[in-house]
mmCIF file of C-alpha atoms in Angstrom:
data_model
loop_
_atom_site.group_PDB
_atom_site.id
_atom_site.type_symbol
_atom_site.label_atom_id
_atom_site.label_comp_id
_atom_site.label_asym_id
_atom_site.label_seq_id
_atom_site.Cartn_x
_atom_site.Cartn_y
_atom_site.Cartn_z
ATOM 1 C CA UNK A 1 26.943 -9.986 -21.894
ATOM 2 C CA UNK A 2 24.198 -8.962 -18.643
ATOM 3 C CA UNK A 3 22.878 -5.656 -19.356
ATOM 4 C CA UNK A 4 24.567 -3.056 -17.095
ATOM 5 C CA UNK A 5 22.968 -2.258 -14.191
ATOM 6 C CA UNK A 6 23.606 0.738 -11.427
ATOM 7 C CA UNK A 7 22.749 0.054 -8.057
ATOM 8 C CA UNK A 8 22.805 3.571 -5.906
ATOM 9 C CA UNK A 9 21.542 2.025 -2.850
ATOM 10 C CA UNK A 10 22.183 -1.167 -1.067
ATOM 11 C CA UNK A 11 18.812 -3.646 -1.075
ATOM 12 C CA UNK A 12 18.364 -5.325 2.513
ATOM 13 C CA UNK A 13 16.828 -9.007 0.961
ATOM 14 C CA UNK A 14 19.663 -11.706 0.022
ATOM 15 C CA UNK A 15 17.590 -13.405 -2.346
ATOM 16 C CA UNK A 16 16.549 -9.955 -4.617
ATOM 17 C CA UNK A 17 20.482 -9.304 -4.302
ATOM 18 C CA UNK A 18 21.033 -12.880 -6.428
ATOM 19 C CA UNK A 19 18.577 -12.676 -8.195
ATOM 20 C CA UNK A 20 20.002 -9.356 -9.382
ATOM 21 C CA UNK A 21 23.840 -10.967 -9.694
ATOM 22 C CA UNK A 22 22.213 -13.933 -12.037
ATOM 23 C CA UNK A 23 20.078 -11.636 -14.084
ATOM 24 C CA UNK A 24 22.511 -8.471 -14.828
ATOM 25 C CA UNK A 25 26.130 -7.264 -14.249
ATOM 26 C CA UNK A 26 25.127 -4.945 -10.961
ATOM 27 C CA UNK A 27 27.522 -1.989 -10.044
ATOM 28 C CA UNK A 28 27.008 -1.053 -6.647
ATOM 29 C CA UNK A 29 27.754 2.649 -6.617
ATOM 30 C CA UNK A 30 27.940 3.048 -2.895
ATOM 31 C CA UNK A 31 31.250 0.576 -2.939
ATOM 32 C CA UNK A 32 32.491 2.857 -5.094
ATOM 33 C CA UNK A 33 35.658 5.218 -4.555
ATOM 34 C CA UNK A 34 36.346 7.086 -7.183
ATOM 35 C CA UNK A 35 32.763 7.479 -8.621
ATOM 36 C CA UNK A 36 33.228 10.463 -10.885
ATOM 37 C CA UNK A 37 36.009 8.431 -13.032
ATOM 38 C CA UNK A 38 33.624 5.369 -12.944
ATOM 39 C CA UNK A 39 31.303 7.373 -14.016
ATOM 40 C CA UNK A 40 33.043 8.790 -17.634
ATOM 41 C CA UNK A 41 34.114 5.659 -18.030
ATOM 42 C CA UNK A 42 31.132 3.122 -17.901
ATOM 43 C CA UNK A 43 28.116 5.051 -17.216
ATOM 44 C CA UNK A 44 27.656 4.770 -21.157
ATOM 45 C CA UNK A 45 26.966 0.996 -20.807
ATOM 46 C CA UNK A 46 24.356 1.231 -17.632
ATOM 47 C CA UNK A 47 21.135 0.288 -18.830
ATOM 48 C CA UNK A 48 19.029 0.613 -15.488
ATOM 49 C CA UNK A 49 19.284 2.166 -12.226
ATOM 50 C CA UNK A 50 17.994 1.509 -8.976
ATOM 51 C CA UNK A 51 18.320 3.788 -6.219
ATOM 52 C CA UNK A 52 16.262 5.156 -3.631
ATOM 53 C CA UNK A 53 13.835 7.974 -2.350
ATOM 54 C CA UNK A 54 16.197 10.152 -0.304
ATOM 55 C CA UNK A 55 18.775 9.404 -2.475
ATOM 56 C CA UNK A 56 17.464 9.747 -6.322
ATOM 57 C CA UNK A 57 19.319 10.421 -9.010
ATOM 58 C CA UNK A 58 20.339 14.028 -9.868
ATOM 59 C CA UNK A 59 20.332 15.340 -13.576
ATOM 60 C CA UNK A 60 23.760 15.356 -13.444
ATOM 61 C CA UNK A 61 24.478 11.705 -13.382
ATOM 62 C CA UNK A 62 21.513 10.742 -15.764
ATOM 63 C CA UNK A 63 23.199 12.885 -18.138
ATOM 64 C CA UNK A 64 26.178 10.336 -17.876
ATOM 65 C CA UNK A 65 24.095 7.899 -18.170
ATOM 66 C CA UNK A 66 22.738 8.261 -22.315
ATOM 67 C CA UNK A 67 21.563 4.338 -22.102
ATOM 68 C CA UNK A 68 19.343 3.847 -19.476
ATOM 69 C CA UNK A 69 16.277 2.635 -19.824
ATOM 70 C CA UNK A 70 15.033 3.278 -16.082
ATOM 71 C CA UNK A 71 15.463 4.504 -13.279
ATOM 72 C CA UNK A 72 13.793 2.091 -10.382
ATOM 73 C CA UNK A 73 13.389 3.971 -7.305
ATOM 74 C CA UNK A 74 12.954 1.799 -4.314
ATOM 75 C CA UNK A 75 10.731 3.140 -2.496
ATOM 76 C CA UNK A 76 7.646 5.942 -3.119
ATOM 77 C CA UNK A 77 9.438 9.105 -2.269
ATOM 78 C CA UNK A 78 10.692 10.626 -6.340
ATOM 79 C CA UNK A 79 11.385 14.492 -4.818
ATOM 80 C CA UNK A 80 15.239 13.882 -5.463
ATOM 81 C CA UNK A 81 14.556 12.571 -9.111
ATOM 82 C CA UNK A 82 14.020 15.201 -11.952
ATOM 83 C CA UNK A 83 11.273 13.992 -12.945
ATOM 84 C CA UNK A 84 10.666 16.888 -15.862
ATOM 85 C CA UNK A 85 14.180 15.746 -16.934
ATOM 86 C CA UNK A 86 13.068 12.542 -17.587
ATOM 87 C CA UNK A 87 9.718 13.126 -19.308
ATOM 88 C CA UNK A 88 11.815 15.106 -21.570
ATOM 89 C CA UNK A 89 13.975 12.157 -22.235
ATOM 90 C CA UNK A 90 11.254 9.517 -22.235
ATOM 91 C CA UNK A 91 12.424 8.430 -19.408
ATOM 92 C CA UNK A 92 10.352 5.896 -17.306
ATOM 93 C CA UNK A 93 10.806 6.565 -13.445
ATOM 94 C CA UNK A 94 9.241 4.219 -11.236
ATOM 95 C CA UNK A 95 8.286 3.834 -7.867
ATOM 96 C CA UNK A 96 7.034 0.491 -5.520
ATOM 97 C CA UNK A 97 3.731 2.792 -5.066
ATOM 98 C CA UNK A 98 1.285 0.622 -2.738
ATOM 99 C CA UNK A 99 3.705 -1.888 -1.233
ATOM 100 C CA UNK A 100 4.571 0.488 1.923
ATOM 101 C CA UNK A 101 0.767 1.369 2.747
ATOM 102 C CA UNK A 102 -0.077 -1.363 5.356
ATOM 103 C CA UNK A 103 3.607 -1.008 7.354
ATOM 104 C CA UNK A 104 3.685 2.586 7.443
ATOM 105 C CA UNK A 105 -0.193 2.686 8.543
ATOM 106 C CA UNK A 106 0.308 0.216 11.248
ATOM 107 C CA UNK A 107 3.946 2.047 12.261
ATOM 108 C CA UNK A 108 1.161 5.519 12.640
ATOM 109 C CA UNK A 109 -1.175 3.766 14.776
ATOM 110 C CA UNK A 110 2.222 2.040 17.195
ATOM 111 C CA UNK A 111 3.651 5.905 17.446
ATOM 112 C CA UNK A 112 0.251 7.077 18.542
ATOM 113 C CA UNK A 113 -0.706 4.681 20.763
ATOM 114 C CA UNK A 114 3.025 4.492 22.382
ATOM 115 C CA UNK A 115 2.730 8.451 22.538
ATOM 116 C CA UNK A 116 -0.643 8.322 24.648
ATOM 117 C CA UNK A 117 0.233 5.854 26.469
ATOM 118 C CA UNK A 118 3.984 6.630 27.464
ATOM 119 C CA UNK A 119 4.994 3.373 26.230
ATOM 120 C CA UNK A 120 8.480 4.094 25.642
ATOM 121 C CA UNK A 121 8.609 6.035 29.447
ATOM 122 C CA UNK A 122 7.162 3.280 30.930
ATOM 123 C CA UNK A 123 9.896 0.880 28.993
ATOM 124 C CA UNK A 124 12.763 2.780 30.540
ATOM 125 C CA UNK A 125 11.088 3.013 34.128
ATOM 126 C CA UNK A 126 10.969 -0.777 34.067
ATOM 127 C CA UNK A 127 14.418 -1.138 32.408
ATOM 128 C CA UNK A 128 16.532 1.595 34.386
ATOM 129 C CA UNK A 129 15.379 -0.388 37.850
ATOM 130 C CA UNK A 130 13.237 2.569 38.991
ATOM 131 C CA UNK A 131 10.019 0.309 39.462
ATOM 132 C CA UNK A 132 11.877 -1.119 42.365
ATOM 133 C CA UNK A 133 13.134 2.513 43.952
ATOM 134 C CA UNK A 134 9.255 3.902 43.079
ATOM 135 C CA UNK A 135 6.907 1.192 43.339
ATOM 136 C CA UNK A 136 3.963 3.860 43.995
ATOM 137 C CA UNK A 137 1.377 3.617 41.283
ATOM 138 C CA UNK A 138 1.806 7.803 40.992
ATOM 139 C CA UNK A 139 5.313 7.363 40.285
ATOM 140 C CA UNK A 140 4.472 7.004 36.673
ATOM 141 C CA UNK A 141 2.164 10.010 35.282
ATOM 142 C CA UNK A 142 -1.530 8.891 33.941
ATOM 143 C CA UNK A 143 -1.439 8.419 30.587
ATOM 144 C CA UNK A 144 -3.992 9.423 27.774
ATOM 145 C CA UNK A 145 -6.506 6.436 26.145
ATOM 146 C CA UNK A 146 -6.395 6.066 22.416
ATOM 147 C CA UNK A 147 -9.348 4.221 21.554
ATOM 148 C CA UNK A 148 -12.088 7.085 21.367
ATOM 149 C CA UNK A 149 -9.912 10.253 19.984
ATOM 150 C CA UNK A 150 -10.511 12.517 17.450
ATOM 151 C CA UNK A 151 -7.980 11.608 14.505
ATOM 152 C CA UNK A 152 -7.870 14.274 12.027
ATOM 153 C CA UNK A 153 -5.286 12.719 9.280
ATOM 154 C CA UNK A 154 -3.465 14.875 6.268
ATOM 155 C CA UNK A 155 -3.213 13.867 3.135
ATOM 156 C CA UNK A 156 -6.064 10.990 2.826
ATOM 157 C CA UNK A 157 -4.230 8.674 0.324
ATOM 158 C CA UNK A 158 -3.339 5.216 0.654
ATOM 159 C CA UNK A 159 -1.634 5.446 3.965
ATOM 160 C CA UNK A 160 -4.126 8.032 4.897
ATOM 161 C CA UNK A 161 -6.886 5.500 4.343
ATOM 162 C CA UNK A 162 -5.422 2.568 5.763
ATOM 163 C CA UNK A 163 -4.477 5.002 8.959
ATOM 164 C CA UNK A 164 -8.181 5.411 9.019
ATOM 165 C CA UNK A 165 -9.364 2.477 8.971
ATOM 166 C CA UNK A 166 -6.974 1.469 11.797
ATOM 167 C CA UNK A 167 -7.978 4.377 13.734
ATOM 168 C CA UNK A 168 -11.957 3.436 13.426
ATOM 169 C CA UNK A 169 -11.180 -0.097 14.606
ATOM 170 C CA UNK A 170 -10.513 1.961 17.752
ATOM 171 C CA UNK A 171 -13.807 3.820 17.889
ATOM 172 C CA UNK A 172 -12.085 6.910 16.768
ATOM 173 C CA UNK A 173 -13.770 9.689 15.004
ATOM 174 C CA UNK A 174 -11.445 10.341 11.710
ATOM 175 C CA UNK A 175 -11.490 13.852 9.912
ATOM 176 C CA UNK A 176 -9.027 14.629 6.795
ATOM 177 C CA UNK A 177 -8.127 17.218 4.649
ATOM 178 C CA UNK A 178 -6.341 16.877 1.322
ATOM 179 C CA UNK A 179 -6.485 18.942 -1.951
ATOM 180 C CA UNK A 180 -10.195 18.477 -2.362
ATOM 181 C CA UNK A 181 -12.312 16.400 -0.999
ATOM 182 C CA UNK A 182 -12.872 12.368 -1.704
ATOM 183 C CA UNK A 183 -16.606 11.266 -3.173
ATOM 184 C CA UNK A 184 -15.458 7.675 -1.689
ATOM 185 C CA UNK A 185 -14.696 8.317 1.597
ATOM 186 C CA UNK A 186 -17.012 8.287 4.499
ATOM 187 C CA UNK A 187 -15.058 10.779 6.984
ATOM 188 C CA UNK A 188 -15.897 14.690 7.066
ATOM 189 C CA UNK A 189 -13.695 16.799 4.701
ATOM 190 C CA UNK A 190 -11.853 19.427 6.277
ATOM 191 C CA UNK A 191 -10.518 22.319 3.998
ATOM 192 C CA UNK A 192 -8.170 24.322 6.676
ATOM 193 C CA UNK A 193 -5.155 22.181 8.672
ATOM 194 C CA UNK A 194 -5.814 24.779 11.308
ATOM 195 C CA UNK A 195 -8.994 24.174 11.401
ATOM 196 C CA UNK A 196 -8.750 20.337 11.498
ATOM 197 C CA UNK A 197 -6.271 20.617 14.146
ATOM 198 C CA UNK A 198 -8.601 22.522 16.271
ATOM 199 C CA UNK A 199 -11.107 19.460 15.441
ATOM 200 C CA UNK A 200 -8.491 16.671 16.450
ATOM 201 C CA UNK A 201 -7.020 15.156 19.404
ATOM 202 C CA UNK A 202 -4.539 13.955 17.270
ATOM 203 C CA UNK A 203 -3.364 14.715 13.848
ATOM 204 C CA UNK A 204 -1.646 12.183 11.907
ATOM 205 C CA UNK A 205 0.329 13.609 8.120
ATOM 206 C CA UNK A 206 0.333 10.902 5.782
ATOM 207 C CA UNK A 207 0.459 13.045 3.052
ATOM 208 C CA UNK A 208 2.958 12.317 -0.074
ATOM 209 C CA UNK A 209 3.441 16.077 -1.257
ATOM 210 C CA UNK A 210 6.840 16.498 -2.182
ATOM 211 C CA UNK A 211 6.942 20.112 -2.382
ATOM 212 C CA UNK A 212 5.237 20.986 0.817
ATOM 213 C CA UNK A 213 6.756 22.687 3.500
ATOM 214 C CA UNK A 214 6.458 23.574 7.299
ATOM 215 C CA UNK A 215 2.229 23.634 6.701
ATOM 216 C CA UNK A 216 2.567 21.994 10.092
ATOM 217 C CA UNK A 217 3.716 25.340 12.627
ATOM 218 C CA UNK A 218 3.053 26.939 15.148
ATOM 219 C CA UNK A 219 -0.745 27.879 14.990
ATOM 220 C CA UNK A 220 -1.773 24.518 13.900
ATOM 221 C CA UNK A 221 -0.110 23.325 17.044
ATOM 222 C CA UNK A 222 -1.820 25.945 18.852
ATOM 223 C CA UNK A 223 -5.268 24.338 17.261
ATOM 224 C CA UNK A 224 -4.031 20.935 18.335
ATOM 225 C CA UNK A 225 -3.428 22.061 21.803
ATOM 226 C CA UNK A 226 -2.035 20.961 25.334
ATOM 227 C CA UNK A 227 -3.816 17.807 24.891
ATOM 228 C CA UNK A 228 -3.042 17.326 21.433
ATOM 229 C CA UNK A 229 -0.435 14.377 19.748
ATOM 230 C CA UNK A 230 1.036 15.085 16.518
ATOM 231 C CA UNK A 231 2.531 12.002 14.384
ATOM 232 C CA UNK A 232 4.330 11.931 11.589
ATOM 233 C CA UNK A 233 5.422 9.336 9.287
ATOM 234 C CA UNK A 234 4.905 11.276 5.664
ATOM 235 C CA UNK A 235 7.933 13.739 4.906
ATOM 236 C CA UNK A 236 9.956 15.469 7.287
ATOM 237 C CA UNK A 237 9.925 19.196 5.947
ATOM 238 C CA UNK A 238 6.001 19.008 6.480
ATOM 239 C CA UNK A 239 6.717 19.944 10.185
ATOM 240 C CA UNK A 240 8.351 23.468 10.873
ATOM 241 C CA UNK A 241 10.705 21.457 13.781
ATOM 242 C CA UNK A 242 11.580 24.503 15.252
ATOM 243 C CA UNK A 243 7.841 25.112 15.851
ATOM 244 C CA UNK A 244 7.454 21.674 17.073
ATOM 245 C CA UNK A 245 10.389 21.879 19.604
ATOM 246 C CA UNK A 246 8.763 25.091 21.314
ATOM 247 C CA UNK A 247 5.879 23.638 21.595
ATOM 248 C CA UNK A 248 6.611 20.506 23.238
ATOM 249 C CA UNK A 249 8.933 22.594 26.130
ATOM 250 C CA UNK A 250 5.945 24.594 26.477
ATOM 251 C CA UNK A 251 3.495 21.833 26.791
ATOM 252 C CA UNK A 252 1.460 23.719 24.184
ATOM 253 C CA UNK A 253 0.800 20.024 22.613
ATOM 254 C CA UNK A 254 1.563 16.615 24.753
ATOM 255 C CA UNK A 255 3.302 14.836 22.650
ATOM 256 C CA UNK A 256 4.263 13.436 19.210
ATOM 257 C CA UNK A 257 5.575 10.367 17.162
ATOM 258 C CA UNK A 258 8.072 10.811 14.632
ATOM 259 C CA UNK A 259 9.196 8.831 11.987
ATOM 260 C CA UNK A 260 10.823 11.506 9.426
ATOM 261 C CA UNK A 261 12.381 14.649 10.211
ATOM 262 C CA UNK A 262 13.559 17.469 8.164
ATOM 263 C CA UNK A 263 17.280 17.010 7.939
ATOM 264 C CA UNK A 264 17.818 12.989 8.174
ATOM 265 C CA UNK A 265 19.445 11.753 9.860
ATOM 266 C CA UNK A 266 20.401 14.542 11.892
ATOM 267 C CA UNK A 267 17.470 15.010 14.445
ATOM 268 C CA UNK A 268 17.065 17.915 16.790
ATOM 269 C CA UNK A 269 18.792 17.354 20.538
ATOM 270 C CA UNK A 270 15.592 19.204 21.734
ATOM 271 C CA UNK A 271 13.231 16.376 20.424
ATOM 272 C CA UNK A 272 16.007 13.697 21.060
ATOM 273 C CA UNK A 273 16.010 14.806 24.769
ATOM 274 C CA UNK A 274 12.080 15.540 25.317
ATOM 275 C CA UNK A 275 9.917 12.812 27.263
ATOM 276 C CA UNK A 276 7.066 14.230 24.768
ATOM 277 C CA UNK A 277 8.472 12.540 21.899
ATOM 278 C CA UNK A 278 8.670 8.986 20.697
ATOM 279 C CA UNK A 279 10.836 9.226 17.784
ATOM 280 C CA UNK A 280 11.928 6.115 15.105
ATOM 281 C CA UNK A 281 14.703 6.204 12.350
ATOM 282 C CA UNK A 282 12.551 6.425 8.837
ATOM 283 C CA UNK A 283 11.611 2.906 9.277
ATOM 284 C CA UNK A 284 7.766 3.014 8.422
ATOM 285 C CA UNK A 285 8.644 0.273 5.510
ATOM 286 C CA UNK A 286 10.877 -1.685 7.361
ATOM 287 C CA UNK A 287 9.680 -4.947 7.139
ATOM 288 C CA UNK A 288 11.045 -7.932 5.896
ATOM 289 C CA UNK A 289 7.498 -8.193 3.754
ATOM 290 C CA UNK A 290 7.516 -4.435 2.560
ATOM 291 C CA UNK A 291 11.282 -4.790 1.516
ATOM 292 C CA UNK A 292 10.960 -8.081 -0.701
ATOM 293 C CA UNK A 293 7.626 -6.438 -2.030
ATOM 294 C CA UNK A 294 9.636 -3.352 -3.061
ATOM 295 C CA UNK A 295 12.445 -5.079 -4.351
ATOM 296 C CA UNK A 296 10.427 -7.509 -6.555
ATOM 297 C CA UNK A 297 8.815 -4.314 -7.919
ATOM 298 C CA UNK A 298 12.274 -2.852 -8.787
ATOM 299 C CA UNK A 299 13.188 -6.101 -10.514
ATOM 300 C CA UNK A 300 9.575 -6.296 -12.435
ATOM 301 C CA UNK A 301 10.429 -2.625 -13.411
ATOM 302 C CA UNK A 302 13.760 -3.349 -14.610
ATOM 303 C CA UNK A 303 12.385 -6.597 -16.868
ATOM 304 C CA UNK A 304 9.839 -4.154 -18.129
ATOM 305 C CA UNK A 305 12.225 -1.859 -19.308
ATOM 306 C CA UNK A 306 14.360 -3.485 -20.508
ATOM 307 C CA UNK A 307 12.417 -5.697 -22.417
ATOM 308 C CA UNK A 308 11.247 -2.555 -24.182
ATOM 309 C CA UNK A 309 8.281 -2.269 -22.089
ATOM 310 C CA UNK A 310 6.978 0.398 -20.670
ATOM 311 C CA UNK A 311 6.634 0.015 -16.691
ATOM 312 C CA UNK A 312 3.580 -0.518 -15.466
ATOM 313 C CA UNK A 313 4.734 1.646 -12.592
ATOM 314 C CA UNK A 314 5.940 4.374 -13.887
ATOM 315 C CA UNK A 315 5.289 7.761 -12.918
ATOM 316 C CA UNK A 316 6.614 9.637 -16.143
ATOM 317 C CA UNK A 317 4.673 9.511 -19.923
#
């Protein structure tokens, strides 16, 4: 018999999906109806899991589940995964850590540049015929250049080093701040977020911490200022969006790029309705490259584990 495998969250790549139908028996829990009777009555044969970021596993479940060997997570985000559960239990919780960086850091840069430059504004001018109604060059504000700004970015990890590396291609002068400064990298170290936002024409959070929350309020968009762009493509709850919305009516800042918000995928009518915002659907990592990349780390993780390996990406010990 395949081991048992439970699949919380649907993969996106047709050939990781066979491959996972000819190596295990895969229960996809999301086709599910009843799950709480499937649950007492199979979850003792599930070996592995795979499910993803937002979605996790709770303790609850695992504790239905005394067999499994992992828990996969598909993608880098492990906030909705007890993680002290599983140390406890020995066990190994993995992540596809390093296959997002280069979308997510090129999805920064596209918000940024689109912000500053109107891009989406100028797409519905075009689109909704008013060209043709308002040919005058003014018809369309001025927009802001890109190449040349002062990028201050938060959290200087992997995405916050590929961000900057992006950003100096552009002739951009990059600050960070993170938990302490970083002997290897070659941009100034700034300790206070208020004060880097004061130093920054825009500030980009790439930061991974799970358990921050609203750091990004009111009086660092005050430092950032009326000429300032905030983007965001790290975790939603680093933003206090109430702070955000007031400042964009006010023109306080002049715009910002989001990617996450705070209660996906409900997003604030406020920022949905704004012409200061360019806004995406958590879709950083949405590439077909990223998404086999992940999946192929899930299935690696799985073999691993089941092998009676221990992961070579996991995050627990």
């Amino acid at each position: 018999m395949k081991p048992q495998v439970l699949q919380l969250n649907p993969i996106l790549i047709p050939a990781v999906n066979d491959e996972l139908a000819s190596l295990y028996q895969v229960h996809k829990f999301f086709e599910i109806s009843d799950q709480a009777a499937w649950l007492r009555e199979h979850g003792a044969r599930i070996e592995a899991v795979i499910t993803g970021g937002h979605t996790g596993i709770s303790r609850e479940m695992l504790e239905q589940l005394p067999g499994v060997k992992v828990v996969a997570v598909n993608g880098v985000g492990t906030d909705a995964v007890d993680l002290a559960y599983c140390r406890g239990r020995g066990l190994p919780v993995t992540a596809t850590l390093g296959a997002l960086t280069e979308d997510v850091a090129d999805l920064a840069i596209g918000l940024l540049i689109a912000a500053c430059r109107n891009l989406c504004a100028g797409d519905r001018f075009v689109r909704e015929g008013l060209w043709e109604q308002f040919p005058s060059p003014s018809a369309i504000p001025l927009a802001r250049r890109f190449s040349g700004m002062r990028v201050g970015i938060v959290g200087m990890g992997r995405v916050g080093r590929a961000v900057a590396t992006r950003a100096a291609a552009f002739g951009c002068q990059i600050r960070y701040t993170d938990l302490r400064a970083m002997d290897d990298v070659p941009h100034e170290f700034v300790p206070d977020l208020v004060a880097l936002a004061r130093a920054s024409d825009a500030l980009v959070l790439c930061a991974a911490a799970d358990k921050a929350e609203g750091i990004v309020n009111a009086a660092v968009l005050d430092a950032l200022g009326p000429q300032g762009f905030l983007v965001n493509v790290a975790r939603g709850r680093l933003v206090n969006e109430a702070d955000l919305t007031e400042a964009l009516v006010a023109g306080r800042i002049a715009g910002a790029g989001l990617d996450v918000f705070v209660d996906e995928p409900r997003v604030p009518q406020a920022l949905r309705q704004s012409d200061r915002t360019t806004l995406q659907a958590h879709r950083a990592s949405a590439t077909w490259e990223t998404r086999a990349a992940m999946a192929q780390m899930v299935l690696d993780s799985i073999a691993q584990a089941l092998a009676g390996e221990r992961p070579a990406l996991s995050l627990t010990t």
